[in-house]
Amino acid sequence: MRNLTLLLVAIFIISCNRINKISEKEKSFLALQIDSLKQLNENLAATRSVLFENTLNLEETDKETAERLNGNFIQKHQHHKWNKDFQNLKG
């Protein structure tokens, strides 16, 4: 009976040591994953910043293009109106 108790205690101690070893391996693996996730987060933050800047630049470009196109339309319309007025004066 004593031998059986010693055997069970020995098995319990061995299993506890294995759990600790596995836990250390898991901790190491999790630390690597955390480092990788931190790096990915930094990359995503940098990418988001660049995309935000690009979006602002596109909005400015779109605004400038819209103003330029609107200005060209007004000039063409005004020129057409002047031609029509001139034709009416001649006519």
CSV table of C-alpha atoms in Angstrom, one decimal:
chain,number,residue,atom,x,y,z
A,1,MET,CA,0.0,0.0,0.0
A,2,ARG,CA,2.8,2.3,0.8
A,3,ASN,CA,4.5,1.6,-2.5
A,4,LEU,CA,1.3,2.4,-4.3
A,5,THR,CA,1.0,5.7,-2.5
A,6,LEU,CA,4.6,6.6,-3.3
A,7,LEU,CA,4.0,5.6,-6.9
A,8,LEU,CA,0.9,7.8,-7.1
A,9,VAL,CA,2.7,10.7,-5.5
A,10,ALA,CA,5.6,10.3,-7.9
A,11,ILE,CA,3.2,10.3,-10.9
A,12,PHE,CA,1.5,13.4,-9.5
A,13,ILE,CA,4.8,15.2,-9.1
A,14,ILE,CA,5.9,14.2,-12.6
A,15,SER,CA,2.6,15.3,-14.1
A,16,CYS,CA,2.9,18.7,-12.3
A,17,ASN,CA,6.4,19.2,-13.7
A,18,ARG,CA,5.2,18.4,-17.2
A,19,ILE,CA,2.4,21.0,-16.7
A,20,ASN,CA,5.0,23.6,-15.6
A,21,LYS,CA,7.1,22.8,-18.7
A,22,ILE,CA,4.1,23.0,-21.0
A,23,SER,CA,3.1,26.2,-19.3
A,24,GLU,CA,6.6,27.7,-19.9
A,25,LYS,CA,6.4,26.6,-23.6
A,26,GLU,CA,3.0,28.1,-23.9
A,27,LYS,CA,4.1,31.3,-22.2
A,28,SER,CA,7.0,31.5,-24.6
A,29,PHE,CA,4.7,30.9,-27.6
A,30,LEU,CA,2.1,33.4,-26.3
A,31,ALA,CA,4.9,36.0,-25.8
A,32,LEU,CA,5.9,35.5,-29.5
A,33,GLN,CA,2.3,35.8,-30.6
A,34,ILE,CA,1.9,39.0,-28.5
A,35,ASP,CA,5.0,40.5,-30.0
A,36,SER,CA,3.8,39.6,-33.5
A,37,LEU,CA,0.4,41.1,-32.8
A,38,LYS,CA,2.0,44.3,-31.5
A,39,GLN,CA,4.1,44.5,-34.7
A,40,LEU,CA,1.0,44.0,-36.8
A,41,ASN,CA,-0.9,46.6,-34.8
A,42,GLU,CA,1.9,49.1,-35.4
A,43,ASN,CA,1.9,48.3,-39.1
A,44,LEU,CA,-1.9,48.7,-39.3
A,45,ALA,CA,-1.7,52.0,-37.5
A,46,ALA,CA,0.9,53.2,-39.9
A,47,THR,CA,-1.1,52.0,-42.9
A,48,ARG,CA,-4.2,53.6,-41.5
A,49,SER,CA,-2.4,56.9,-41.1
A,50,VAL,CA,-1.1,56.7,-44.7
A,51,LEU,CA,-4.6,55.9,-46.0
A,52,PHE,CA,-6.1,58.7,-44.0
A,53,GLU,CA,-3.5,61.2,-45.5
A,54,ASN,CA,-4.2,59.8,-49.0
A,55,THR,CA,-7.9,60.2,-48.5
A,56,LEU,CA,-7.5,63.8,-47.5
A,57,ASN,CA,-5.3,64.4,-50.5
A,58,LEU,CA,-7.9,62.8,-52.8
A,59,GLU,CA,-10.7,64.9,-51.3
A,60,GLU,CA,-8.6,68.1,-51.9
A,61,THR,CA,-7.9,66.9,-55.5
A,62,ASP,CA,-11.5,66.1,-56.1
A,63,LYS,CA,-12.5,69.5,-54.8
A,64,GLU,CA,-10.0,71.2,-57.0
A,65,THR,CA,-11.1,69.2,-60.0
A,66,ALA,CA,-14.7,69.9,-59.3
A,67,GLU,CA,-14.0,73.7,-59.0
A,68,ARG,CA,-11.9,73.6,-62.2
A,69,LEU,CA,-14.6,71.7,-64.1
A,70,ASN,CA,-17.3,74.0,-62.8
A,71,GLY,CA,-15.2,77.0,-63.8
A,72,ASN,CA,-14.7,75.6,-67.3
A,73,PHE,CA,-18.5,75.0,-67.6
A,74,ILE,CA,-19.3,78.5,-66.5
A,75,GLN,CA,-16.7,79.9,-69.0
A,76,LYS,CA,-18.2,77.9,-71.9
A,77,HIS,CA,-21.7,78.7,-70.9
A,78,GLN,CA,-20.8,82.4,-70.6
A,79,HIS,CA,-19.0,82.3,-74.0
A,80,HIS,CA,-22.0,80.7,-75.6
A,81,LYS,CA,-24.3,83.3,-74.1
A,82,TRP,CA,-22.1,86.1,-75.4
A,83,ASN,CA,-22.1,84.6,-78.9
A,84,LYS,CA,-25.9,84.4,-78.7
A,85,ASP,CA,-26.2,88.0,-77.5
A,86,PHE,CA,-23.8,89.1,-80.2
A,87,GLN,CA,-25.8,87.3,-82.9
A,88,ASN,CA,-29.0,88.9,-81.6
A,89,LEU,CA,-27.4,92.3,-81.8
A,90,LYS,CA,-26.3,91.7,-85.3
A,91,GLY,CA,-29.5,90.1,-86.4
